Coordinates of C-alpha atoms and ligand atoms in Angstrom, one line a residue:
X1 CA -8.7 0.5 2.1
X2 CA -10.7 2.3 4.6
X3 CA -9.6 5.9 5.5
X4 CA -10.6 8.2 8.4
X5 CA -10.5 12.1 8.9
X6 CA -11.6 14.1 11.6
X7 CA -11.5 18.0 12.6
X8 CA -12.4 19.9 15.8
X9 CA -11.7 23.5 15.6
X10 CA -13.2 27.1 14.9
X11 CA -13.3 26.8 11.3
X12 CA -16.3 25.4 9.1
X13 CA -15.1 21.8 8.8
X14 CA -17.3 20.3 5.7
X15 CA -14.7 21.0 3.3
X16 CA -11.8 20.1 5.3
X17 CA -13.3 16.6 5.7
X18 CA -14.2 16.2 2.2
X19 CA -10.6 17.3 1.0
X20 CA -9.2 15.1 3.3
X21 CA -11.3 12.1 2.1
X22 CA -10.3 13.0 -1.5
X23 CA -6.8 12.7 -0.5
X24 CA -7.7 9.1 0.8
X25 CA -9.4 8.0 -2.3
X26 CA -6.2 6.6 -3.7
X27 CA -6.5 3.9 -0.9
X28 CA -9.4 2.3 -2.7
X29 CA -13.3 2.6 -1.6
X30 CA -16.7 2.0 -2.5
X31 CA -18.4 4.6 -0.5
X32 CA -18.1 7.6 1.7
X33 CA -19.8 9.5 4.4
X34 CA -19.4 12.5 6.9
X35 CA -20.9 13.3 10.2
X36 CA -20.9 16.9 11.3
X37 CA -22.1 18.6 14.7
X38 CA -24.6 21.1 14.4
X39 CA -26.7 22.7 17.1
X40 CA -26.8 19.7 19.6
X41 CA -27.3 17.5 16.8
X42 CA -25.3 15.1 14.2
X43 CA -26.0 15.4 10.7
X44 CA -24.9 12.5 8.5
X45 CA -24.5 12.3 5.0
X46 CA -23.1 9.2 3.2
X47 CA -23.3 7.9 -0.2
X48 CA -22.2 4.7 -2.1
X49 CA -19.8 5.8 -5.1
X50 CA -17.5 8.8 -5.0
X51 CA -16.5 11.5 -3.0
X52 CA -18.1 13.9 -5.8
X53 CA -21.4 12.0 -5.3
X54 CA -21.1 12.8 -1.5
X55 CA -20.3 16.3 -2.3
X56 CA -23.6 16.5 -4.1
X57 CA -25.5 15.7 -0.9
X58 CA -23.8 17.7 1.6
X59 CA -25.9 20.6 3.0
X60 CA -23.2 23.3 2.3
X61 CA -25.4 25.9 4.5
X62 CA -25.0 23.8 7.6
X63 CA -22.6 25.7 9.9
X64 CA -20.5 23.2 11.6
X65 CA -16.9 23.1 13.1
X66 CA -16.6 19.4 14.3
X67 CA -16.8 16.3 12.2
X68 CA -15.6 13.0 11.2
X69 CA -15.5 11.5 7.6
X70 CA -14.7 8.1 6.1
X71 CA -14.1 6.2 3.1
X72 CA -15.4 2.5 3.2
X73 CA -13.9 -0.4 1.4
X74 CA -16.4 -3.2 2.1
X75 CA -15.5 -6.1 4.1
X76 CA -18.6 -6.8 6.3
X77 CA -21.8 -6.2 4.2
X78 CA -22.1 -5.2 0.3
X79 CA -20.8 -1.7 -0.6
X80 CA -23.8 0.2 -0.1
X81 CA -25.2 3.6 1.5
X82 CA -26.6 1.6 4.2
X83 CA -23.5 0.0 5.3
X84 CA -21.3 2.9 4.7
X85 CA -20.0 5.2 7.6
X86 CA -20.7 6.9 9.7
X87 CA -22.9 4.6 12.0
X88 CA -24.9 5.5 14.8
X89 CA -26.1 4.0 17.9
X90 CA -29.8 3.2 18.4
X91 CA -30.8 6.5 20.1
X92 CA -28.6 8.5 17.5
X93 CA -26.5 9.7 20.5
X94 CA -23.2 8.2 19.3
X95 CA -21.8 8.4 15.8
X96 CA -18.6 6.5 14.5
X97 CA -16.3 5.8 11.7
X98 CA -14.0 2.9 12.0
X99 CA -11.4 1.1 10.0
X100 CA -10.6 -2.5 10.6
X101 CA -12.1 -5.8 11.5
X102 CA -13.6 -6.7 14.6
X103 CA -13.3 -10.4 14.5
X104 CA -15.6 -11.2 17.7
X105 CA -18.3 -8.9 16.5
X106 CA -21.0 -11.5 16.2
X107 CA -20.2 -12.9 19.7
X108 CA -20.3 -9.4 21.0
X109 CA -23.9 -8.8 19.4
X110 CA -25.2 -11.8 20.7
X111 CA -23.9 -11.5 24.4
X112 CA -24.4 -7.7 24.9
X113 CA -26.7 -6.4 22.2
X114 CA -29.3 -9.0 21.6
X115 CA -32.4 -6.6 22.1
X116 CA -30.6 -4.0 19.8
X117 CA -32.1 -3.3 16.1
X118 CA -29.0 -3.2 14.0
X119 CA -29.6 -1.3 10.9
X120 CA -26.4 -2.3 8.7
X121 CA -24.5 -5.6 8.2
X122 CA -21.2 -4.1 9.4
X123 CA -19.0 -5.3 12.4
X124 CA -18.7 -1.3 13.1
X125 CA -22.2 -0.9 14.2
X126 CA -21.3 -3.2 17.1
X127 CA -18.8 -0.8 18.6
X128 CA -21.0 2.0 18.4
X129 CA -24.1 0.2 20.0
X130 CA -21.7 -1.2 22.8
X131 CA -20.6 2.3 23.6
X132 CA -24.3 3.2 24.1
X133 CA -25.0 0.2 25.9
X134 CA -22.2 0.8 28.7
X135 CA -23.5 4.5 28.9
X136 CA -26.7 3.2 29.6
X137 CA -25.3 1.2 32.2
X138 CA -24.5 4.2 34.1
X139 CA -20.7 5.1 32.7
X140 CA -19.7 8.2 31.2
X141 CA -18.6 8.2 27.3
X142 CA -14.8 7.9 28.0
X143 CA -15.4 4.7 30.3
X144 CA -18.1 3.2 28.1
X145 CA -15.6 3.5 25.2
X146 CA -12.6 2.2 27.2
X147 CA -15.0 -0.7 27.9
X148 CA -16.0 -1.3 24.7
X149 CA -12.5 -1.2 23.6
X150 CA -11.3 -3.8 25.8
X151 CA -13.6 -6.1 24.5
X152 CA -12.9 -5.9 20.9
X153 CA -10.9 -8.4 19.0
X154 CA -9.1 -7.6 15.9
X155 CA -8.1 -4.1 14.2
X156 CA -9.6 -0.8 14.6
X157 CA -9.1 2.8 14.1
X158 CA -12.0 4.6 15.5
X159 CA -13.2 8.3 15.6
X160 CA -16.3 8.8 17.8
X161 CA -18.9 11.6 18.5
X162 CA -21.1 11.8 21.4
X163 CA -24.0 14.5 20.8
X164 CA -23.9 15.2 24.4
X165 CA -20.4 16.1 24.4
X166 CA -19.7 17.7 21.2
X167 CA -16.3 19.4 22.2
X168 CA -14.7 16.0 21.8
X169 CA -13.9 13.4 19.4
X170 CA -13.1 9.9 20.9
X171 CA -10.4 8.2 19.3
X172 CA -8.9 4.5 19.8
X173 CA -6.3 2.7 17.6
X174 CA -5.3 -1.1 17.4
X175 CA -3.3 -2.4 14.2
X176 CA -5.0 -0.1 12.0
X177 CA -3.0 3.3 11.5
X178 CA -4.3 6.5 12.8
X179 CA -2.6 9.7 13.6
X180 CA -3.7 13.1 15.3
X181 CA -3.1 16.2 13.4
X182 CA -2.4 19.1 15.5
X183 CA -2.9 22.8 14.7
X184 CA -3.6 26.1 16.5
X185 CA -7.0 26.2 17.6
X186 CA -8.0 22.9 16.1
X187 CA -6.9 19.1 16.1
X188 CA -7.8 16.5 13.7
X189 CA -7.7 12.5 13.1
X190 CA -6.7 11.0 10.1
X191 CA -5.6 7.5 9.0
X192 CA -2.6 8.8 7.0
X193 CA -1.0 12.3 7.0
X194 CA -2.1 13.1 3.4
X195 CA -5.7 13.3 4.7
X196 CA -4.6 16.6 6.7
X197 CA -1.7 18.1 5.1
X198 CA -4.0 20.7 3.8
X199 CA -4.2 22.1 7.4
X200 CA -1.2 20.9 9.3
X201 CA 2.2 19.0 9.1
X202 CA 2.2 18.3 12.6
X203 CA 1.3 14.9 13.9
X204 CA 1.2 12.6 16.8
X205 CA 1.7 9.1 16.3
X206 CA -0.7 6.7 17.9
X207 CA 0.2 3.1 19.0
X208 CA -1.9 -0.2 19.2
X209 CA -4.5 -0.3 22.2
X210 CA -4.3 3.6 22.6
X211 CA -7.5 5.7 23.3
X212 CA -7.3 9.6 22.6
X213 CA -9.7 12.4 23.8
X214 CA -9.1 15.0 21.3
X215 CA -10.4 18.6 21.9
X216 CA -9.9 21.6 19.7
X217 CA -7.1 22.8 22.1
X218 CA -6.0 19.6 23.7
X219 CA -5.1 15.9 23.0
X220 CA -4.8 13.4 25.6
X221 CA -3.4 9.9 24.9
X222 CA -4.3 7.1 27.1
X223 CA -3.7 3.5 27.6
X224 CA -6.9 1.0 27.7
X225 CA -6.2 0.9 31.5
X226 CA -6.4 4.4 31.7
X227 CA -2.7 5.6 32.1
X228 CA -1.8 8.8 30.5
X229 CA 0.8 8.8 27.8
X230 CA 2.8 11.8 26.9
X231 CA 4.5 11.6 23.3
X232 CA 6.3 14.5 21.2
X233 CA 4.8 15.3 17.6
X234 CA 6.5 14.8 14.5
X235 CA 6.7 17.0 11.4
X236 CA 5.4 15.0 8.3
X237 CA 7.9 15.5 5.5
X238 CA 5.3 15.4 2.6
X239 CA 5.0 17.9 0.2
X240 CA 1.3 18.7 -1.0
X241 CA 2.7 19.3 -4.4
X242 CA 4.0 15.9 -4.7
X243 CA 0.5 14.7 -4.5
X244 CA -0.9 16.5 -7.4
X245 CA -1.4 15.3 -10.7
X246 CA -0.1 18.1 -12.5
X247 CA -0.5 17.9 -16.2
X248 CA -0.7 14.2 -16.2
X249 CA -3.9 12.4 -17.0
X250 CA -3.4 9.8 -14.4
X251 CA -1.5 9.3 -11.3
X252 CA 0.0 6.0 -12.7
X253 CA 1.4 7.8 -15.9
X254 CA 3.2 10.4 -13.8
X255 CA 4.4 7.8 -11.5
X256 CA 5.8 5.6 -14.4
X257 CA 7.5 8.7 -15.7
X258 CA 8.9 9.7 -12.2
X259 CA 11.1 6.4 -12.2
X260 CA 14.4 8.0 -13.5
X261 CA 14.1 10.9 -10.9
X262 CA 13.3 8.2 -8.1
X263 CA 16.3 6.0 -9.0
X264 CA 18.5 9.4 -9.3
X265 CA 17.2 10.2 -5.8
X266 CA 18.0 6.9 -4.2
X267 CA 21.5 7.0 -5.4
X268 CA 21.9 10.7 -3.8
X269 CA 20.2 9.5 -0.7
X270 CA 22.5 6.2 -0.3
X271 CA 26.0 7.6 -1.5
X272 CA 28.3 9.3 0.5
X273 CA 30.7 12.7 -0.5
X274 CA 33.1 10.0 -2.0
X275 CA 30.7 8.4 -4.3
X276 CA 30.3 5.2 -2.3
X277 CA 27.4 3.5 -0.7
X278 CA 26.3 4.8 2.7
X279 CA 23.8 2.8 4.7
X280 CA 23.5 2.5 8.4
X281 CA 26.5 0.0 9.5
X282 CA 24.2 -2.1 11.9
X283 CA 21.9 -2.8 9.2
X284 CA 24.8 -4.3 7.0
X285 CA 26.1 -5.8 9.8
X286 CA 22.9 -7.7 10.8
X287 CA 22.6 -8.7 7.4
X288 CA 26.4 -9.9 7.1
X289 CA 26.1 -11.8 10.5
X290 CA 23.0 -13.7 9.5
X291 CA 23.3 -17.2 7.7
X292 CA 19.8 -16.6 5.8
X293 CA 17.6 -14.0 4.8
X294 CA 13.8 -13.7 4.8
X295 CA 12.1 -11.4 2.4
X296 CA 8.5 -11.1 3.4
X297 CA 5.9 -9.1 1.3
X298 CA 2.8 -9.1 -0.8
X299 CA 1.9 -8.5 -4.3
X300 CA 4.2 -6.1 -6.0
X301 CA 6.5 -5.7 -3.2
X302 CA 6.9 -9.6 -3.1
X303 CA 7.8 -9.6 -6.7
X304 CA 10.6 -6.8 -5.8
X305 CA 11.5 -9.3 -3.3
X306 CA 11.9 -12.1 -5.8
X307 CA 14.4 -9.8 -8.0
X308 CA 16.1 -8.8 -4.4
X309 CA 16.8 -12.7 -4.0
X310 CA 18.6 -12.8 -7.0
X311 CA 20.9 -9.7 -6.2
X312 CA 21.6 -10.6 -2.7
X313 CA 22.3 -14.3 -3.6
X314 CA 24.6 -13.3 -6.6
X315 CA 26.1 -10.2 -5.1
X316 CA 26.5 -10.8 -1.5
X317 CA 26.3 -14.4 -1.6
X318 CA 24.0 -14.9 1.2
X319 CA 21.1 -17.2 0.6
X320 CA 17.6 -15.8 0.6
X321 CA 14.0 -17.0 0.8
X322 CA 11.1 -15.0 -0.3
X323 CA 7.8 -15.4 1.3
X324 CA 4.2 -14.2 0.9
X325 CA 3.5 -12.7 4.1
X326 CA -0.3 -14.2 4.3
X327 CA 1.2 -17.5 3.8
X328 CA 4.2 -17.1 6.1
X329 CA 1.9 -15.8 9.0
X330 CA 0.2 -19.1 9.1
X331 CA 2.5 -21.6 7.7
X332 CA 5.9 -20.6 9.1
X333 CA 8.5 -22.3 7.4
X334 CA 11.6 -23.8 9.1
X335 CA 14.2 -21.0 10.2
X336 CA 17.6 -20.9 10.0
X337 CA 19.8 -20.5 13.0
X338 CA 20.5 -16.8 12.5
X339 CA 17.8 -15.3 10.1
X340 CA 17.3 -11.8 9.2
X341 CA 14.2 -10.3 8.0
X342 CA 13.4 -7.7 5.3
X343 CA 10.1 -6.5 5.0
X344 CA 9.3 -4.7 1.6
X345 CA 6.3 -2.7 1.7
X346 CA 5.3 0.7 -0.2
X347 CA 2.9 1.7 2.3
X348 CA 4.3 0.2 5.2
X349 CA 0.9 -0.5 6.6
X350 CA 0.1 -3.9 5.1
X351 CA -1.6 -5.7 7.4
X352 CA -0.3 -9.5 6.5
X353 CA 3.1 -8.2 6.6
X354 CA 2.6 -6.8 9.9
X355 CA 1.4 -10.1 11.3
X356 CA 4.5 -11.6 10.2
X357 CA 6.7 -8.9 11.6
X358 CA 5.0 -8.9 15.2
X359 CA 5.5 -12.7 15.2
X360 CA 9.1 -12.2 14.3
X361 CA 9.8 -9.6 17.0
X362 CA 8.3 -11.7 19.5
X363 CA 10.9 -14.5 18.5
X364 CA 13.6 -11.8 18.9
X365 CA 14.8 -11.8 15.4
X366 CA 16.2 -8.6 13.6
X367 CA 13.9 -7.1 11.1
X368 CA 14.6 -4.3 8.6
X369 CA 11.6 -2.4 6.7
X370 CA 12.1 -1.2 3.1
X371 CA 9.4 1.1 2.8
X372 CA 8.2 4.4 1.0
X373 CA 6.3 5.7 3.9
X374 CA 8.5 7.1 6.8
X375 CA 6.9 6.8 10.5
X376 CA 4.6 3.7 9.1
X377 CA 3.5 0.8 11.5
X378 CA 6.1 -1.5 9.9
X379 CA 8.8 1.3 9.8
X380 CA 8.0 1.8 13.6
X381 CA 8.1 -1.7 14.4
X382 CA 11.1 -2.9 12.8
X383 CA 14.5 -2.5 14.3
X384 CA 15.7 -0.9 11.0
X385 CA 14.1 1.2 8.4
X386 CA 15.4 1.9 4.7
X387 CA 13.3 4.4 2.8
X388 CA 12.4 4.4 -1.0
X389 CA 12.5 8.2 -1.5
X390 CA 10.1 7.6 -4.3
X391 CA 7.4 10.4 -3.3
X392 CA 3.9 9.6 -2.5
X393 CA 2.5 6.5 -4.7
X394 CA -1.2 7.5 -5.3
X395 CA -2.3 5.1 -8.2
X396 CA -3.4 2.1 -6.8
X397 CA -1.4 0.0 -9.0
X398 CA 2.3 0.0 -8.0
X399 CA 5.2 1.3 -10.5
X400 CA 7.7 3.5 -8.8
X401 CA 7.8 1.8 -5.8
X402 CA 8.7 -1.7 -7.6
X403 CA 11.7 -0.5 -9.1
X404 CA 12.6 1.9 -6.2
X405 CA 12.3 -1.5 -4.1
X406 CA 14.8 -3.3 -6.3
X407 CA 17.3 -0.2 -6.6
X408 CA 17.6 0.1 -2.9
X409 CA 17.8 -3.9 -2.6
X410 CA 20.8 -3.7 -5.4
X411 CA 22.4 -1.0 -3.2
X412 CA 22.0 -3.1 0.2
X413 CA 23.6 -6.0 -2.0
X414 CA 26.4 -4.6 -2.7
X415 CA 27.1 -2.9 0.8
X416 CA 26.8 -6.5 2.2
X417 CA 29.2 -7.8 -0.4
X418 CA 31.8 -5.1 0.4
X419 CA 31.4 -5.6 4.0
X420 CA 32.2 -9.5 3.5
X421 CA 35.0 -8.6 1.5
X422 CA 33.8 -10.1 -1.7
X423 CA 35.3 -9.3 -4.7
X424 CA 32.7 -7.3 -7.0
X425 CA 32.2 -6.6 -10.8
X426 CA 29.4 -4.4 -10.4
X427 CA 29.2 -0.9 -8.9
X428 CA 25.7 -0.2 -8.2
X429 CA 25.7 3.7 -8.1
X430 CA 27.4 3.5 -11.3
X431 CA 25.1 1.1 -12.9
X432 CA 22.1 2.5 -11.3
X433 CA 23.0 6.0 -13.0
X434 CA 23.0 3.9 -16.3
X435 CA 19.6 2.5 -15.4
X436 CA 18.0 6.0 -14.7
X437 CA 19.2 7.2 -18.4
X438 CA 17.9 4.2 -20.0
X439 CA 14.4 4.5 -17.9
X440 CA 14.4 8.1 -19.6
X441 CA 14.9 6.6 -23.0
X442 CA 12.3 4.1 -22.5
X443 CA 9.7 6.6 -21.6
X444 CA 10.3 8.7 -24.5
X445 CA 8.9 5.8 -26.4
X446 CA 5.6 5.3 -25.1
X447 CA 3.9 5.8 -28.3
X448 CA 5.4 2.5 -29.3
X449 CA 3.9 0.8 -26.3
X450 CA 0.6 2.2 -26.7
X451 CA 0.9 0.6 -30.0
X452 CA 1.6 -2.7 -28.9
X453 CA -1.4 -2.5 -26.5
X454 CA -3.8 -1.8 -29.3
X455 CA -2.1 -4.4 -31.4
X456 CA -2.0 -7.1 -28.7
X457 CA -4.5 -6.2 -26.1
X458 CA -7.6 -5.1 -27.6
X459 CA -9.5 -8.3 -27.1
X460 CA -10.9 -9.8 -24.2
X461 CA -8.2 -12.8 -24.4
X462 CA -6.2 -14.0 -21.9
X463 CA -2.5 -13.2 -22.1
X464 CA 0.6 -14.4 -21.1
X465 CA 4.2 -13.4 -20.1
X466 CA 7.0 -15.8 -20.0
X467 CA 10.6 -15.2 -19.0
X468 CA 13.4 -17.1 -17.0
X469 CA 15.4 -16.2 -14.1
X470 CA 15.3 -12.3 -13.8
X471 CA 12.8 -12.2 -16.6
X472 CA 10.4 -14.6 -14.9
X473 CA 10.3 -12.5 -11.6
X474 CA 9.4 -9.3 -14.2
X475 CA 6.8 -11.4 -15.7
X476 CA 4.9 -11.9 -12.4
X477 CA 4.7 -8.3 -11.9
X478 CA 4.0 -7.4 -15.8
X479 CA 1.2 -10.1 -15.5
X480 CA -0.2 -8.7 -12.0
X481 CA -0.1 -4.9 -13.7
X482 CA -2.0 -5.9 -16.7
X483 CA -4.7 -7.8 -14.9
X484 CA -5.2 -5.2 -12.0
X485 CA -6.0 -2.5 -13.9
X486 CA -7.3 -3.6 -17.3
X487 CA -9.2 -6.6 -16.0
X488 CA -7.6 -8.8 -18.9
X489 CA -6.8 -12.4 -17.5
X490 CA -3.0 -12.4 -17.4
X491 CA -0.4 -14.6 -16.3
X492 CA 3.2 -14.9 -15.6
X493 CA 5.0 -18.1 -16.3
X494 CA 8.6 -19.4 -16.2
X495 CA 9.2 -20.1 -19.9
X496 CA 10.3 -23.5 -19.4
X497 CA 7.2 -24.5 -17.1
X498 CA 4.8 -23.7 -20.1
X499 CA 4.9 -27.0 -21.5
X500 CA 4.2 -28.8 -18.2
X501 CA 0.4 -28.2 -18.5
X502 CA -0.5 -24.4 -19.1
X503 CA 0.5 -24.2 -22.7
X504 CA -2.9 -26.1 -23.1
X505 CA -4.5 -22.5 -22.6
X506 CA -2.6 -21.0 -25.9
X507 CA -5.2 -21.1 -28.7
X508 CA -5.1 -19.0 -32.0
X509 CA -4.1 -15.4 -31.4
X510 CA -3.3 -15.6 -27.8
X511 CA -1.1 -12.7 -27.0
X512 CA 2.4 -13.9 -25.3
X513 CA 4.4 -11.6 -24.1
X514 CA 8.3 -12.8 -23.9
X515 CA 11.1 -11.2 -22.1
X516 CA 14.5 -11.7 -23.4
X517 CA 17.1 -9.7 -21.4
X518 CA 19.3 -12.6 -20.0
X519 CA 22.0 -13.9 -22.3
X520 CA 22.0 -17.4 -20.2
X521 CA 18.5 -17.9 -21.5
X522 CA 18.3 -15.9 -24.3
X523 CA 18.0 -19.0 -26.5
X524 CA 15.9 -21.0 -24.2
X525 CA 13.2 -18.4 -23.9
X526 CA 13.2 -18.0 -27.6
X527 CA 12.7 -21.7 -27.9
X528 CA 9.6 -21.3 -25.7
X529 CA 8.4 -18.6 -27.8
X530 CA 8.8 -20.9 -30.9
X531 CA 6.5 -23.5 -29.1
X532 CA 3.8 -21.0 -28.3
X533 CA 3.6 -19.7 -31.8
X534 CA 3.4 -23.1 -33.2
X535 CA 0.3 -23.5 -31.5
X536 CA -1.2 -20.1 -32.9
X537 CA 0.2 -17.5 -30.0
X538 CA 0.8 -14.1 -31.0
X539 CA 4.3 -13.3 -29.8
X540 CA 5.6 -10.0 -28.7
X541 CA 9.0 -10.0 -27.7
X542 CA 10.9 -7.9 -25.7
X543 CA 14.6 -7.8 -25.4
X544 CA 17.7 -6.2 -24.7
X545 CA 20.4 -4.4 -27.2
X546 CA 22.9 -6.8 -27.3
X547 CA 20.5 -9.7 -27.4
X548 CA 18.2 -8.3 -29.9
X549 CA 16.7 -10.2 -33.1
X550 CA 14.7 -9.2 -36.2
X551 CA 11.5 -10.6 -35.1
X552 CA 11.8 -8.5 -31.7
X553 CA 9.0 -6.0 -31.0
X554 CA 10.6 -3.9 -28.4
X555 CA 14.6 -3.6 -28.0
X556 CA 15.5 -2.3 -24.8
X557 CA 18.6 0.1 -24.0
X558 CA 21.6 -1.8 -22.6
X559 CA 22.1 -1.9 -18.7
X560 CA 23.8 -4.5 -16.5
X561 CA 22.5 -7.8 -16.6
X562 CA 21.5 -7.7 -12.9
X563 CA 19.7 -4.7 -13.4
X564 CA 17.4 -5.3 -16.4
X565 CA 14.2 -5.9 -14.2
X566 CA 14.3 -2.1 -13.6
X567 CA 14.0 -1.1 -17.4
X568 CA 12.2 -4.2 -18.6
X569 CA 9.2 -3.8 -16.3
X570 CA 8.7 0.0 -17.9
X571 CA 7.3 -1.0 -21.2
X572 CA 5.1 -3.7 -19.3
X573 CA 3.7 -0.8 -16.9
X574 CA 3.1 1.5 -20.2
X575 CA 1.4 -1.3 -21.9
X576 CA -0.8 -2.1 -19.2
X577 CA -1.7 1.5 -18.8
X578 CA -2.6 2.0 -22.3
X579 CA -4.5 -1.2 -22.6
X580 CA -6.7 0.0 -19.4
X581 CA -7.1 3.2 -20.9
X582 CA -8.4 1.9 -24.3
X583 CA -10.8 -0.4 -22.6
X584 CA -12.5 2.8 -20.6
X585 CA -10.8 1.4 -17.2
X586 CA -10.6 3.5 -14.1
X587 CA -6.7 3.4 -14.5
X588 CA -5.9 5.1 -10.7
X589 CA -8.7 3.0 -8.9
X590 CA -9.2 0.0 -10.2
X591 CA -12.4 -1.9 -9.2
X592 CA -12.2 -4.1 -6.0
X593 CA -8.7 -2.8 -4.9
X594 CA -7.4 -0.8 -2.3
X595 CA -3.9 0.8 -2.2
X596 CA -3.2 0.3 1.5
X597 CA -4.4 -3.3 2.5
X598 CA -4.7 -3.0 6.3
X599 CA -6.8 -5.9 6.9
X600 CA -5.5 -9.5 6.5
Ligands
F6R701 C1 0.0 -3.9 -7.1 C2 0.0 -3.6 -5.4 C3 0.0 -4.5 -4.3 C4 0.8 -4.0 -3.4 C5 0.6 -5.0 -2.2 C6 1.4 -4.6 -1.1 O1 0.1 -2.7 -8.1 O2 0.3 -2.5 -5.3 O3 0.2 -5.9 -4.8 O4 2.1 -4.1 -3.7 O5 -0.8 -4.9 -1.7 O6 1.2 -3.4 -0.7 P1 2.6 -2.8 0.3 O7 3.7 -2.8 -0.6 O8 2.0 -1.3 0.5 O9 2.8 -3.4 1.3

C-alpha cells in the first residue's frame, strides 16, 4: 500500500527519495511522486505508473537537500497524476504526503473548507488545506498542524513541508506505520525501514497520535496535546543484500527457493543447545492456560492459521478457532472464558488484524503476534511476539512467510503439548529438518511444474483445487496464489463439498488440481477426482510417495503427515509462478494488490 519517504540534510535528496520509493514498490502502488525544496520554492514531480516513469520527469539539475516522496495505492479517487501525492494547499505554501484513510474528510471539507477549490478527489488534500486554513486564522505551522490532526478520524502517516519554514519536515502518525530515520547531519521519514536502509539503520519508532518536528540535526516527538516525548532509537536488523533479487528473475522465485533455508533458520532459532524446543515460557504458559485459542489473520496468513488449527488441536489438544480479521472486527463471535489470541501477519501492519488486536487488548485478553517484521505494529502492540525469521518478503504474493508461519505454529504446538505433559509421537525439530530437505528436492524439479502450468493453465478457464483435511487448507492457499498473480479464476474446495453445488462449474477440459497427501482421505479424494473427470474435467493429482498411484502427475517426497502443507504448497507456488510468467503478468507486482494492507 502507500509508502512514504522523506529526507532533510546536507546531501542532494532526489536520488535518496527515489531509491527509497523503489524499496517501497513491493508494497503495491499505482502512482508516485516527490516534492523537493528549492530556493524558497517547492517543486513537485509526480506520475501515474512506475517509479521509472517518475525518474524520467524529475529535473536532475535541481539542487535540493530536503524532500518528501510517496507511492500511492488508490483509495479515494482513481489512480491518476491528479490524485497522486504530494498534494498542496491552495496557495502552494504547504505540501503533504499521506498514507491511510481520513474517514471524516467530507464532513471536514464542508465544515471548514467550503470556500476552497480542491484539485484532487483525495481525502489527503483536506489535511493540507486544513493546515493552511488554521495558519490563515493566525496560528503558526506547528499549532495549525496540531489543530488539524485533532480533527482527523481515521488512519494517517503524514509528512508535511512548509515553504516558509524549509528547515523542517512536520510528521504525524495514527494507525498507519511511520518511522523516523536518524543520521549524522540528516534525518528522514519512512513508512518502512527498508526505504531508508541505504542511508541509515538507526530509527525512532512513532506511536499513534504523535506528531514530530524533524530538522537535519534534531527530532522532537510530541503528543497531540503538545507534551514532549523522549524515546530511544533502535537499530533495524535488516540487511540490504536480503532485499536484492540477485540472479533471480523475480523476487517470488527467489522467495519460493529460500523456503528450505527459512525452515532451517527457524529450527536454529527455536531450538536450544540440547536440540529441544526453546520458546519464551510465558508464551507457552499463556497458551497452556487458555481454554481456547483464537487465531486471527487475513489472506495467506489466515490460510496458515487453518493449518495451525490442525496442528494445535492434534498435537496440543487445545481447541482452536480461526477467524478472518475483517469479519471478527465487526462480528465478534462468543468468546470462551479464557481465550488466548494469536495474530498471524507477515508484515505485522495489516489494519484489519490490528483492529481486532486493539479490541482484544481493550478487553484485557492476552495476545501473541507471529510476524516476519520485528518492531511492526502488531508486534509492538501484542503482549508477545514470535518471529518468522524468513528475511524480507518482497514479492506481493506471499510464499516463504506462509511456510514459515506453519513451521513456527508447529513448534509452538509441540512446546504446548510438552508443557501439558502430553504423549507425543512427533518431534517437530527432527521432522522440520526432513521437510527442509524435501523442499530442496522439490525445488530441483521446477521444470516439471513449469510443464504442468503450460499443460493445464494455458487457457483462460477457471481452475479448481480440491483436497480434504490439511490438503483442503493448502487448496485455499494454492487457489489464492494462482488467482492473485496469473488472474486465472481459481477456487479451493473441500473435496466432499464440490458435489453440493460447485460441480456445476466443471466442464470439458476444466483444470482440477487434487491434493492427496492424507492417508485417511486418500480414497475419498480420489473418488472426488473421478466425479469431476466423469464430467469432463482435466485432473492433475499431486500425492505423497506412500500414497502414489499410477495416474498421479506430481509425487512429493515423504514427510510427516501433519507437515505435508509445508511441501505440498511448493509445487502450487511454482505452478502459479509459471502460469503468471507464461501469461506475461507482472509476477512480483500483480495488479490491484498491495503487500502491506494498512487500510481496513
Ligand atoms: C497473498 C498475501 C495476502 C496477505 C494478507 C495478510 O499472497 O500476501 O493475502 O497474506 O494481506 O497480510 P499479512 O500477513 O502481512 O498480515
